[in-house]
Tab-separated table of C-alpha atoms and ligand atoms in Angstrom:
chain	number	residue	atom	x	y	z
O	1	MET	CA	-41.289	38.366	-133.186
O	2	THR	CA	-41.368	41.495	-131.035
O	3	SER	CA	-38.652	43.166	-129.053
O	4	SER	CA	-40.479	42.096	-125.908
O	5	SER	CA	-40.409	38.435	-126.899
O	6	PRO	CA	-37.963	36.232	-124.964
O	7	SER	CA	-37.122	34.633	-128.282
O	8	GLY	CA	-36.584	37.979	-129.929
O	9	GLN	CA	-32.845	37.464	-130.044
O	10	GLY	CA	-32.681	36.626	-133.722
O	11	ALA	CA	-32.476	33.534	-135.897
O	12	ASP	CA	-29.140	32.311	-134.515
O	13	TYR	CA	-30.512	32.141	-130.994
O	14	ALA	CA	-33.589	30.171	-132.141
O	15	ALA	CA	-31.490	27.804	-134.261
O	16	THR	CA	-29.070	27.119	-131.402
O	17	ALA	CA	-31.929	26.554	-128.955
O	18	SER	CA	-33.559	24.176	-131.486
O	19	GLU	CA	-30.366	22.129	-131.687
O	20	ALA	CA	-30.141	21.984	-127.898
O	21	TYR	CA	-33.730	20.827	-127.478
O	22	ARG	CA	-33.510	18.261	-130.278
O	23	ALA	CA	-30.413	16.755	-128.690
O	24	ALA	CA	-31.957	16.809	-125.200
O	25	LEU	CA	-35.126	15.084	-126.417
O	26	ARG	CA	-33.076	12.366	-128.155
O	27	VAL	CA	-31.225	11.731	-124.883
O	28	ILE	CA	-34.490	11.580	-122.877
O	29	GLU	CA	-36.058	9.366	-125.529
O	30	SER	CA	-33.301	6.796	-125.145
O	31	VAL	CA	-34.356	6.251	-121.513
O	32	GLU	CA	-38.113	6.940	-121.293
O	33	PRO	CA	-39.655	7.774	-124.664
O	34	ARG	CA	-43.040	8.572	-123.108
O	35	VAL	CA	-41.526	11.519	-121.226
O	36	ALA	CA	-39.923	12.808	-124.434
O	37	GLU	CA	-43.273	12.460	-126.171
O	38	ALA	CA	-45.170	14.297	-123.405
O	39	THR	CA	-42.538	17.048	-123.484
O	40	ARG	CA	-43.001	17.519	-127.247
O	41	LYS	CA	-46.766	17.474	-126.823
O	42	GLU	CA	-46.636	20.060	-124.033
O	43	LEU	CA	-44.917	22.502	-126.369
O	44	ALA	CA	-47.445	21.770	-129.120
O	45	ASP	CA	-50.347	22.268	-126.680
O	46	GLN	CA	-48.902	25.527	-125.345
O	47	ARG	CA	-48.290	26.743	-128.880
O	48	GLY	CA	-51.835	25.831	-129.905
O	49	SER	CA	-53.917	27.487	-127.178
O	50	LEU	CA	-54.685	30.964	-125.944
O	51	LYS	CA	-53.002	30.931	-122.528
O	52	LEU	CA	-54.707	33.510	-120.344
O	53	ILE	CA	-53.838	32.134	-116.907
O	54	ALA	CA	-52.698	35.228	-115.028
O	55	SER	CA	-49.996	33.403	-113.060
O	56	GLU	CA	-48.319	31.771	-116.070
O	57	ASN	CA	-45.887	32.939	-118.704
O	58	TYR	CA	-43.352	31.563	-121.194
O	59	ALA	CA	-39.766	31.672	-119.950
O	60	SER	CA	-37.017	32.104	-122.524
O	61	PRO	CA	-35.026	29.155	-123.895
O	62	ALA	CA	-32.007	30.542	-122.015
O	63	VAL	CA	-33.890	30.358	-118.716
O	64	LEU	CA	-35.335	26.915	-119.475
O	65	LEU	CA	-32.049	25.429	-120.624
O	66	THR	CA	-30.257	26.740	-117.539
O	67	MET	CA	-32.496	24.532	-115.399
O	68	GLY	CA	-31.399	21.346	-117.120
O	69	THR	CA	-27.836	21.092	-115.841
O	70	TRP	CA	-25.650	19.397	-113.259
O	71	PHE	CA	-26.292	22.219	-110.798
O	72	SER	CA	-29.369	20.116	-110.043
O	73	ASP	CA	-27.116	17.503	-108.419
O	74	LYS	CA	-25.386	19.813	-105.966
O	75	TYR	CA	-26.304	20.220	-102.310
O	76	ALA	CA	-25.565	23.724	-101.026
O	77	GLU	CA	-27.248	24.317	-97.666
O	78	GLY	CA	-26.073	27.571	-96.126
O	79	THR	CA	-25.411	30.891	-97.809
O	80	VAL	CA	-22.927	32.216	-100.355
O	81	GLY	CA	-19.411	31.541	-99.027
O	82	HIS	CA	-20.799	29.870	-95.902
O	83	ARG	CA	-22.041	26.384	-96.779
O	84	PHE	CA	-22.555	23.181	-94.858
O	85	TYR	CA	-21.255	21.239	-97.887
O	86	ALA	CA	-17.921	21.271	-99.675
O	87	ALA	CA	-17.318	22.263	-103.309
O	88	CYS	CA	-20.048	24.919	-103.578
O	89	GLN	CA	-17.872	27.486	-105.383
O	90	ASN	CA	-19.980	27.435	-108.562
O	91	VAL	CA	-23.266	27.495	-106.698
O	92	ASP	CA	-21.861	30.526	-104.852
O	93	THR	CA	-21.290	32.196	-108.221
O	94	VAL	CA	-24.844	31.693	-109.501
O	95	GLU	CA	-26.579	32.436	-106.201
O	96	ALA	CA	-24.560	35.649	-105.793
O	97	LEU	CA	-25.450	36.638	-109.367
O	98	ALA	CA	-29.164	35.993	-108.817
O	99	ALA	CA	-29.098	38.105	-105.637
O	100	GLU	CA	-27.098	40.891	-107.294
O	101	HIS	CA	-29.448	41.105	-110.280
O	102	ALA	CA	-32.450	41.109	-107.924
O	103	ARG	CA	-30.988	43.906	-105.778
O	104	GLU	CA	-30.164	46.021	-108.808
O	105	LEU	CA	-33.443	45.363	-110.604
O	106	PHE	CA	-35.671	46.139	-107.626
O	107	GLY	CA	-33.451	48.622	-105.789
O	108	ALA	CA	-33.466	46.407	-102.693
O	109	PRO	CA	-30.764	46.474	-100.019
O	110	TYR	CA	-30.813	42.662	-99.764
O	111	ALA	CA	-32.087	39.716	-101.850
O	112	TYR	CA	-32.402	36.008	-101.030
O	113	ALA	CA	-32.682	33.696	-104.040
O	114	GLN	CA	-33.123	30.321	-102.320
O	115	PRO	CA	-36.907	29.870	-101.860
O	116	HIS	CA	-38.166	27.065	-104.055
O	117	SER	CA	-41.518	28.704	-104.689
O	118	GLY	CA	-43.743	31.601	-103.702
O	119	ILE	CA	-45.183	29.762	-100.723
O	120	ASP	CA	-41.637	29.092	-99.473
O	121	ALA	CA	-40.686	32.735	-99.938
O	122	ASN	CA	-43.667	33.722	-97.765
O	123	LEU	CA	-42.723	31.174	-95.101
O	124	VAL	CA	-39.178	32.539	-95.039
O	125	ALA	CA	-40.586	36.056	-94.669
O	126	TYR	CA	-42.995	35.145	-91.870
O	127	TRP	CA	-40.329	33.323	-89.905
O	128	ALA	CA	-37.802	36.091	-90.493
O	129	ILE	CA	-40.311	38.529	-88.999
O	130	LEU	CA	-40.973	36.209	-86.049
O	131	ALA	CA	-37.246	35.633	-85.537
O	132	THR	CA	-36.487	39.370	-85.623
O	133	ARG	CA	-39.418	40.654	-83.618
O	134	VAL	CA	-40.226	37.821	-81.215
O	135	GLU	CA	-37.363	35.329	-80.942
O	136	ALA	CA	-34.434	37.775	-80.777
O	137	PRO	CA	-35.970	40.040	-78.074
O	138	GLY	CA	-37.172	36.907	-76.231
O	139	LEU	CA	-33.627	35.542	-76.154
O	140	ALA	CA	-32.261	38.910	-75.016
O	141	GLU	CA	-34.799	39.050	-72.189
O	142	LEU	CA	-33.676	35.626	-71.025
O	143	GLY	CA	-30.015	36.600	-71.329
O	144	ALA	CA	-29.359	33.894	-73.935
O	145	LYS	CA	-27.627	34.115	-77.308
O	146	HIS	CA	-29.019	31.013	-79.009
O	147	VAL	CA	-32.187	28.935	-78.724
O	148	ASN	CA	-30.077	25.872	-77.924
O	149	ASP	CA	-28.896	27.630	-74.738
O	150	LEU	CA	-32.418	27.804	-73.276
O	151	SER	CA	-33.780	25.458	-70.660
O	152	GLU	CA	-36.718	23.250	-71.662
O	153	GLY	CA	-39.104	25.542	-69.761
O	154	ASP	CA	-37.808	28.808	-71.255
O	155	TRP	CA	-37.868	27.320	-74.734
O	156	GLU	CA	-41.517	26.304	-74.279
O	157	LYS	CA	-42.366	29.857	-73.182
O	158	LEU	CA	-40.622	31.296	-76.235
O	159	ARG	CA	-42.321	28.780	-78.540
O	160	ALA	CA	-45.697	29.761	-77.117
O	161	LYS	CA	-44.907	33.419	-77.821
O	162	LEU	CA	-43.851	32.625	-81.395
O	163	GLY	CA	-47.119	30.809	-81.960
O	164	ASN	CA	-49.268	33.560	-80.487
O	165	GLN	CA	-48.748	36.386	-82.982
O	166	ARG	CA	-51.193	38.178	-85.269
O	167	LEU	CA	-51.382	38.619	-89.011
O	168	LEU	CA	-53.733	40.800	-91.052
O	169	GLY	CA	-53.984	39.981	-94.763
O	170	MET	CA	-56.330	40.352	-97.720
O	171	SER	CA	-59.194	37.862	-97.839
O	172	LEU	CA	-59.131	35.107	-100.421
O	173	ASP	CA	-62.448	36.045	-102.037
O	174	THR	CA	-61.368	39.650	-102.597
O	175	GLY	CA	-58.100	38.588	-104.244
O	176	GLY	CA	-55.649	37.673	-101.463
O	177	HIS	CA	-53.605	34.485	-101.538
O	178	LEU	CA	-54.093	31.453	-99.335
O	179	THR	CA	-50.664	32.059	-97.773
O	180	HIS	CA	-51.936	35.409	-96.438
O	181	GLY	CA	-53.617	33.919	-93.378
O	182	PHE	CA	-56.145	31.523	-94.891
O	183	ARG	CA	-56.959	28.841	-92.292
O	184	PRO	CA	-56.366	25.737	-94.466
O	185	ASN	CA	-52.848	27.076	-95.164
O	186	ILE	CA	-50.096	27.003	-92.562
O	187	SER	CA	-50.168	30.826	-92.410
O	188	GLY	CA	-53.662	30.657	-90.934
O	189	LYS	CA	-52.553	28.082	-88.374
O	190	MET	CA	-49.268	29.772	-87.368
O	191	PHE	CA	-50.886	33.143	-86.745
O	192	HIS	CA	-54.041	34.464	-85.190
O	193	GLN	CA	-55.320	35.870	-88.419
O	194	ARG	CA	-57.808	38.418	-89.566
O	195	GLN	CA	-58.648	39.454	-93.093
O	196	TYR	CA	-59.354	42.777	-94.727
O	197	GLY	CA	-61.526	42.890	-97.830
O	198	THR	CA	-62.514	45.412	-100.463
O	199	ASP	CA	-65.257	48.014	-100.554
O	200	PRO	CA	-68.404	46.056	-101.549
O	201	ALA	CA	-69.639	49.011	-103.619
O	202	THR	CA	-66.497	49.557	-105.720
O	203	GLY	CA	-64.399	46.411	-105.275
O	204	PHE	CA	-61.381	48.612	-104.486
O	205	ILE	CA	-59.275	48.332	-101.335
O	206	ASP	CA	-60.651	50.727	-98.729
O	207	TYR	CA	-57.537	51.967	-96.918
O	208	ASP	CA	-59.578	53.532	-94.101
O	209	ALA	CA	-61.152	50.137	-93.444
O	210	VAL	CA	-57.720	48.455	-93.499
O	211	ALA	CA	-56.448	51.071	-91.021
O	212	ALA	CA	-59.468	50.557	-88.757
O	213	ALA	CA	-58.975	46.768	-88.806
O	214	ALA	CA	-55.257	47.213	-88.052
O	215	ARG	CA	-55.956	49.584	-85.147
O	216	GLU	CA	-58.397	47.145	-83.638
O	217	PHE	CA	-56.467	43.917	-84.269
O	218	LYS	CA	-52.906	45.235	-83.806
O	219	PRO	CA	-51.166	42.678	-86.034
O	220	LEU	CA	-47.477	41.900	-85.889
O	221	VAL	CA	-47.597	41.437	-89.673
O	222	LEU	CA	-49.613	43.378	-92.218
O	223	VAL	CA	-49.643	41.581	-95.579
O	224	ALA	CA	-50.350	43.366	-98.844
O	225	GLY	CA	-50.368	41.827	-102.292
O	226	TYR	CA	-52.789	39.608	-104.156
O	227	SER	CA	-53.517	36.881	-106.679
O	228	ALA	CA	-56.764	38.150	-108.103
O	229	TYR	CA	-57.204	41.882	-107.410
O	230	PRO	CA	-57.284	43.755	-110.716
O	231	ARG	CA	-56.071	47.087	-109.359
O	232	ARG	CA	-52.888	48.756	-108.167
O	233	VAL	CA	-52.132	49.065	-104.459
O	234	ASN	CA	-50.819	52.158	-102.704
O	235	PHE	CA	-47.977	50.663	-100.677
O	236	ALA	CA	-47.040	54.008	-99.099
O	237	LYS	CA	-50.487	54.027	-97.483
O	238	MET	CA	-50.065	50.405	-96.392
O	239	ARG	CA	-46.744	51.318	-94.766
O	240	GLU	CA	-48.356	54.257	-92.948
O	241	ILE	CA	-50.972	51.876	-91.545
O	242	ALA	CA	-48.301	49.352	-90.536
O	243	ASP	CA	-46.216	52.049	-88.834
O	244	GLU	CA	-49.174	53.420	-86.935
O	245	VAL	CA	-49.878	50.045	-85.306
O	246	GLY	CA	-46.290	48.834	-85.057
O	247	ALA	CA	-46.716	46.090	-87.691
O	248	THR	CA	-44.128	44.806	-90.115
O	249	LEU	CA	-45.286	45.373	-93.701
O	250	MET	CA	-44.787	42.350	-95.893
O	251	VAL	CA	-45.730	42.664	-99.553
O	252	ASP	CA	-46.231	39.582	-101.691
O	253	MET	CA	-45.703	40.840	-105.250
O	254	ALA	CA	-45.735	37.337	-106.778
O	255	HIS	CA	-48.252	38.349	-109.416
O	256	PHE	CA	-47.050	41.784	-110.379
O	257	ALA	CA	-43.263	41.584	-109.897
O	258	GLY	CA	-42.852	41.957	-113.675
O	259	LEU	CA	-44.676	45.279	-113.569
O	260	VAL	CA	-42.420	46.442	-110.733
O	261	ALA	CA	-39.303	45.223	-112.573
O	262	GLY	CA	-40.490	46.887	-115.780
O	263	LYS	CA	-41.129	50.208	-113.972
O	264	VAL	CA	-44.838	50.256	-114.714
O	265	PHE	CA	-45.441	50.396	-110.966
O	266	THR	CA	-43.336	53.185	-109.494
O	267	GLY	CA	-43.539	55.575	-106.506
O	268	ASP	CA	-46.297	54.581	-104.098
O	269	GLU	CA	-47.128	51.559	-106.305
O	270	ASP	CA	-43.645	50.073	-106.055
O	271	PRO	CA	-43.683	47.937	-102.900
O	272	VAL	CA	-39.933	47.569	-102.448
O	273	PRO	CA	-39.124	51.001	-100.941
O	274	HIS	CA	-42.149	50.822	-98.628
O	275	ALA	CA	-42.215	47.216	-97.382
O	276	HIS	CA	-39.929	45.799	-94.712
O	277	ILE	CA	-39.957	42.527	-96.632
O	278	THR	CA	-41.112	41.897	-100.193
O	279	THR	CA	-41.627	38.380	-101.525
O	280	THR	CA	-42.259	37.175	-105.030
O	281	THR	CA	-42.400	34.231	-107.329
O	282	THR	CA	-40.058	34.389	-110.288
O	283	HIS	CA	-42.249	32.582	-112.830
O	284	LYS	CA	-45.332	34.762	-113.291
O	285	SER	CA	-45.128	38.263	-114.823
O	286	LEU	CA	-41.379	38.230	-114.081
O	287	ARG	CA	-41.018	35.460	-116.714
O	288	GLY	CA	-38.338	33.419	-114.975
O	289	PRO	CA	-38.064	29.833	-113.726
O	290	ARG	CA	-40.516	28.465	-111.153
O	291	GLY	CA	-39.233	29.738	-107.833
O	292	GLY	CA	-39.314	32.379	-105.123
O	293	LEU	CA	-37.327	35.393	-104.028
O	294	VAL	CA	-37.265	37.517	-100.863
O	295	LEU	CA	-36.159	41.162	-100.754
O	296	ALA	CA	-35.553	42.789	-97.391
O	297	THR	CA	-34.354	45.851	-95.538
O	298	GLU	CA	-31.069	45.654	-93.623
O	299	GLU	CA	-33.086	45.089	-90.433
O	300	TYR	CA	-34.618	41.829	-91.638
O	301	ALA	CA	-31.765	40.633	-93.894
O	302	PRO	CA	-29.900	38.572	-91.257
O	303	ALA	CA	-33.031	36.561	-90.401
O	304	VAL	CA	-34.042	36.094	-94.052
O	305	ASP	CA	-30.529	34.841	-94.752
O	306	LYS	CA	-31.278	31.943	-92.386
O	307	GLY	CA	-34.216	30.796	-94.572
O	308	CYS	CA	-32.218	27.559	-94.800
O	309	PRO	CA	-32.295	25.843	-92.294
O	310	MET	CA	-35.220	27.803	-90.802
O	311	VAL	CA	-37.859	26.599	-93.272
O	312	LEU	CA	-35.912	25.472	-96.351
O	313	GLY	CA	-33.678	22.532	-97.146
O	314	GLY	CA	-30.978	22.539	-99.793
O	315	PRO	CA	-31.515	25.237	-102.426
O	316	LEU	CA	-32.324	24.262	-106.015
O	317	SER	CA	-29.024	25.429	-107.445
O	318	HIS	CA	-30.075	24.904	-111.070
O	319	VAL	CA	-33.126	27.081	-110.480
O	320	MET	CA	-31.066	29.784	-108.763
O	321	ALA	CA	-28.865	29.785	-111.881
O	322	ALA	CA	-31.979	30.198	-114.023
O	323	LYS	CA	-33.184	33.017	-111.737
O	324	ALA	CA	-29.887	34.810	-112.423
O	325	VAL	CA	-30.478	34.469	-116.185
O	326	ALA	CA	-34.113	35.604	-115.972
O	327	LEU	CA	-33.275	38.579	-113.756
O	328	ALA	CA	-30.507	39.573	-116.191
O	329	GLU	CA	-33.153	39.483	-118.948
O	330	ALA	CA	-35.488	41.598	-116.831
O	331	ARG	CA	-32.785	44.251	-116.456
O	332	ARG	CA	-32.693	44.785	-120.221
O	333	PRO	CA	-34.516	47.828	-121.635
O	334	GLU	CA	-36.844	45.609	-123.700
O	335	PHE	CA	-38.311	44.166	-120.487
O	336	ARG	CA	-39.756	47.620	-119.755
O	337	GLU	CA	-41.485	47.577	-123.143
O	338	TYR	CA	-42.804	44.126	-122.305
O	339	ALA	CA	-44.144	45.190	-118.895
O	340	GLN	CA	-45.876	48.248	-120.341
O	341	ALA	CA	-47.424	46.057	-123.051
O	342	VAL	CA	-48.681	43.645	-120.339
O	343	ALA	CA	-50.563	46.518	-118.652
O	344	ASP	CA	-51.825	47.992	-121.966
O	345	ASN	CA	-53.037	44.599	-123.137
O	346	ALA	CA	-54.901	43.867	-119.884
O	347	GLN	CA	-56.596	47.227	-120.366
O	348	ALA	CA	-57.540	46.311	-123.946
O	349	LEU	CA	-58.957	42.992	-122.745
O	350	ALA	CA	-61.003	44.725	-120.035
O	351	ASP	CA	-62.283	47.323	-122.514
O	352	GLY	CA	-63.152	44.498	-124.903
O	353	PHE	CA	-65.301	42.841	-122.228
O	354	ILE	CA	-66.917	46.092	-121.128
O	355	LYS	CA	-67.993	47.068	-124.644
O	356	ARG	CA	-69.571	43.600	-125.004
O	357	ASP	CA	-71.503	44.028	-121.711
O	358	GLY	CA	-69.176	41.869	-119.610
O	359	SER	CA	-69.314	42.533	-115.877
O	360	LEU	CA	-65.855	43.089	-114.382
O	361	VAL	CA	-64.910	43.080	-110.702
O	362	THR	CA	-63.966	46.734	-109.925
O	363	GLY	CA	-65.249	47.701	-113.388
O	364	GLY	CA	-61.863	47.298	-115.083
O	365	THR	CA	-58.156	46.825	-114.488
O	366	ASP	CA	-54.963	48.777	-114.088
O	367	ASN	CA	-52.578	45.866	-113.684
O	368	HIS	CA	-52.092	42.604	-115.597
O	369	LEU	CA	-55.310	40.824	-114.716
O	370	VAL	CA	-59.026	41.028	-115.356
O	371	LEU	CA	-61.719	39.310	-113.308
O	372	LEU	CA	-64.912	38.620	-115.260
O	373	ASP	CA	-68.076	37.822	-113.300
O	374	VAL	CA	-69.695	35.111	-115.422
O	375	THR	CA	-72.992	34.995	-113.528
O	376	SER	CA	-74.314	37.542	-116.051
O	377	PHE	CA	-74.001	34.695	-118.611
O	378	GLY	CA	-75.937	32.429	-116.226
O	379	LEU	CA	-72.815	30.332	-115.576
O	380	THR	CA	-70.542	29.340	-112.728
O	381	GLY	CA	-66.787	29.847	-113.044
O	382	ARG	CA	-66.390	26.084	-113.368
O	383	GLN	CA	-68.742	25.873	-116.356
O	384	ALA	CA	-67.180	28.903	-118.024
O	385	GLU	CA	-63.630	27.590	-117.498
O	386	SER	CA	-64.551	24.226	-119.073
O	387	ALA	CA	-66.412	25.705	-122.047
O	388	LEU	CA	-63.493	28.055	-122.744
O	389	LEU	CA	-61.037	25.160	-122.534
O	390	ASP	CA	-63.138	23.193	-125.052
O	391	SER	CA	-62.661	26.170	-127.354
O	392	GLY	CA	-58.869	26.371	-126.925
O	393	ILE	CA	-58.892	29.207	-124.371
O	394	VAL	CA	-56.992	28.322	-121.183
O	395	THR	CA	-58.057	30.270	-118.080
O	396	ASN	CA	-58.823	29.556	-114.455
O	397	ARG	CA	-61.980	30.028	-112.475
O	398	ASN	CA	-61.732	32.345	-109.511
O	399	ALA	CA	-63.945	33.503	-106.682
O	400	VAL	CA	-65.399	37.005	-106.852
O	401	PRO	CA	-66.000	39.043	-103.661
O	402	ALA	CA	-68.711	37.408	-101.492
O	403	ASP	CA	-68.987	34.675	-104.099
O	404	PRO	CA	-72.396	32.947	-104.008
O	405	ASN	CA	-70.887	29.833	-105.635
O	406	GLY	CA	-68.013	29.406	-103.158
O	407	ALA	CA	-64.324	28.768	-103.786
O	408	TRP	CA	-64.765	25.533	-105.771
O	409	TYR	CA	-67.374	26.388	-108.423
O	410	THR	CA	-66.870	30.171	-108.187
O	411	SER	CA	-68.531	32.934	-110.178
O	412	GLY	CA	-65.529	34.397	-111.930
O	413	ILE	CA	-62.889	33.780	-114.553
O	414	ARG	CA	-59.466	35.344	-114.040
O	415	PHE	CA	-57.637	36.424	-117.178
O	416	GLY	CA	-54.028	37.601	-117.358
O	417	SER	CA	-52.089	39.251	-120.156
O	418	PRO	CA	-48.431	38.278	-119.366
O	419	ALA	CA	-48.206	35.059	-121.419
O	420	LEU	CA	-49.844	36.197	-124.652
O	421	THR	CA	-47.944	39.487	-124.444
O	422	THR	CA	-44.748	37.423	-124.440
O	423	ARG	CA	-45.971	35.864	-127.708
O	424	GLY	CA	-46.264	39.355	-129.148
O	425	PHE	CA	-50.043	39.908	-128.879
O	426	GLY	CA	-51.028	43.586	-129.011
O	427	ALA	CA	-54.124	45.538	-127.942
O	428	ASP	CA	-56.168	44.651	-131.066
O	429	ASP	CA	-55.416	40.963	-130.522
O	430	PHE	CA	-56.621	41.211	-126.923
O	431	ASP	CA	-59.815	42.888	-128.081
O	432	ARG	CA	-60.356	39.933	-130.417
O	433	VAL	CA	-59.668	37.557	-127.492
O	434	ALA	CA	-62.426	39.318	-125.510
O	435	GLU	CA	-64.751	38.839	-128.478
O	436	LEU	CA	-63.967	35.111	-128.643
O	437	VAL	CA	-64.455	34.647	-124.890
O	438	VAL	CA	-67.833	36.369	-125.038
O	439	GLU	CA	-68.793	34.233	-128.039
O	440	VAL	CA	-68.053	31.053	-126.074
O	441	LEU	CA	-69.828	32.165	-122.907
O	442	SER	CA	-72.878	33.433	-124.800
O	443	ASN	CA	-73.174	29.995	-126.413
O	444	THR	CA	-72.856	28.046	-123.160
O	445	GLN	CA	-75.851	26.921	-121.096
O	446	PRO	CA	-75.866	25.284	-117.667
O	447	ALA	CA	-77.077	21.680	-117.900
O	448	ALA	CA	-79.554	20.077	-115.528
O	449	GLY	CA	-78.205	18.394	-112.413
O	450	PRO	CA	-80.006	15.947	-110.102
O	451	ASN	CA	-81.391	18.846	-107.987
O	452	GLY	CA	-81.861	21.691	-110.466
O	453	PRO	CA	-79.250	23.427	-112.667
O	454	SER	CA	-75.804	21.870	-112.339
O	455	LYS	CA	-72.875	24.028	-111.206
O	456	ALA	CA	-70.448	21.936	-113.227
O	457	LYS	CA	-72.230	20.541	-116.287
O	458	TYR	CA	-72.965	22.649	-119.329
O	459	THR	CA	-73.725	22.462	-123.008
O	460	LEU	CA	-71.875	24.400	-125.646
O	461	ALA	CA	-73.855	25.224	-128.805
O	462	ASP	CA	-72.819	23.104	-131.795
O	463	GLY	CA	-69.988	24.504	-133.840
O	464	THR	CA	-68.904	27.118	-131.264
O	465	ALA	CA	-65.742	25.358	-130.115
O	466	GLU	CA	-64.616	24.687	-133.700
O	467	ARG	CA	-65.355	28.270	-134.821
O	468	VAL	CA	-63.513	29.798	-131.866
O	469	ARG	CA	-60.553	27.418	-132.183
O	470	ALA	CA	-60.173	28.405	-135.835
O	471	ALA	CA	-60.286	32.121	-134.970
O	472	ALA	CA	-57.790	31.590	-132.127
O	473	ALA	CA	-55.468	29.713	-134.483
O	474	GLU	CA	-55.242	32.821	-136.672
O	475	LEU	CA	-54.109	34.909	-133.694
O	476	LEU	CA	-51.699	32.207	-132.517
O	477	ASP	CA	-50.163	31.721	-135.970
O	478	ALA	CA	-49.602	35.456	-136.279
O	479	ASN	CA	-47.806	35.479	-132.894
O	480	PRO	CA	-45.854	32.212	-132.682
O	481	LEU	CA	-44.505	30.897	-129.393
O	482	TYR	CA	-40.701	30.552	-129.565
O	483	PRO	CA	-40.492	31.608	-133.219
O	484	GLY	CA	-37.872	29.640	-135.115
O	485	LEU	CA	-37.699	26.910	-132.482
O	486	THR	CA	-38.176	23.518	-134.150
O	487	LEU	CA	-37.940	20.143	-132.429
G	501	PLP	N1	-48.247	34.395	-103.531
G	501	PLP	C1	-49.136	34.765	-104.466
G	501	PLP	C2	-49.707	36.153	-104.417
G	501	PLP	C3	-49.497	33.868	-105.471
G	501	PLP	O1	-50.410	34.238	-106.379
G	501	PLP	C4	-48.931	32.572	-105.462
G	501	PLP	C5	-49.270	31.562	-106.490
G	501	PLP	O2	-50.222	31.525	-107.133
G	501	PLP	C6	-48.025	32.237	-104.463
G	501	PLP	C7	-47.701	33.171	-103.505
G	501	PLP	C8	-47.436	30.852	-104.349
G	501	PLP	O3	-46.523	30.606	-105.340
G	501	PLP	P1	-46.017	29.093	-105.609
G	501	PLP	O4	-47.086	28.419	-106.352
G	501	PLP	O5	-44.744	29.288	-106.389
G	501	PLP	O6	-45.744	28.482	-104.268
């Protein structure tokens, strides 16, 4: 048990949480035993595998238990103190607490805790930007106060303007997220979109190229942030580019919010002082419940505050309560130790791959994730992901820049350090993880498909999965998940 562990609160905490879970499972069992069984099995599976999915973590029992209450039953459309439903006084308390913790933790003038997920947080942000920069001036020009006051014709003109704006975001294959203007996502349909990539030679963001693209395209919104870029971003430079072309800078810190909260990313690498709007999920490196959060400057706060009804329905009050608990945890000094360990461990994992001849996108990492190009093992990402899973190592395949295998089969595996760091893994453990991954991949061969080598099928040399599972079990036993928690 380490000080950075969410269960590192001592034996009393673990014993009390055990009692709570045992009782809850008995109650569930009395109605649908198969759900109780799957819930028990999920814990056993999570305890028994090396979870290296960069977007996942293990929330604390306090956070998890907070989600299982009667707040789930309450409708609370509106905002704190201004609801469309009666009897929201307790929801007001937890939503205000979540927002207060978020403001204090990130040093943001304003925080909105209602988005149900990261994608919702981004939708709120996009529509807050459109409302502030297109709808409000459009209404003023027409001498109207509210959209309901417009004639049919004027409303159509305003709608056309809203749907005719431009967004510049990072491309999916260089690490951006599909909500950053990817055509199959609504962001790519709402906006005329263009993508910036990374320097093909280094894999790093080329700020001069981003500036050139922004000057040419003149976006209303410049999006920074990523899902699979293993490097830090200079948000001061991004803001300079946005200011030069009159764009609003939106940063999606869903992946690295824990490193911002834990003060590993400061100065130019902290998006909050530089962005007009910052969005995040709460469940990745931030280690909270599944959900979203929007931080904004005073200028955008009034529009963000209208996230419901703009793009959201009733908030998930039980999840907002859990966000308040998780954000309170993240304000503790031990969260800074945790965040630093996340970055140190990702570094150890990257070094472990490099010394075993692994090929890494950008040649390394300085955040929480590592992107291994598995084509040097003769594999696709799909084959590597499956062979690793057979061996008890849970990862996800991911495209690499200009991926020859496309977004489905891919050529990369994305690894993240947040979850195993929560279990208490240190740098030596992550080096051993790199060794085990390389052992699996070196013992995996593509199998034949109907038209040459298959992109999905593979063979794993006999005994490899068993050997690696046994070695992983040693690491997992030494760093138990939820120590002291028994069902
Ligand atoms: N933004 C980024 C950068 C992400 O990586 C993700 C999820 O992977 C999201 C947004 C969407 O989050 P959610 O799955 O909670 O909608």
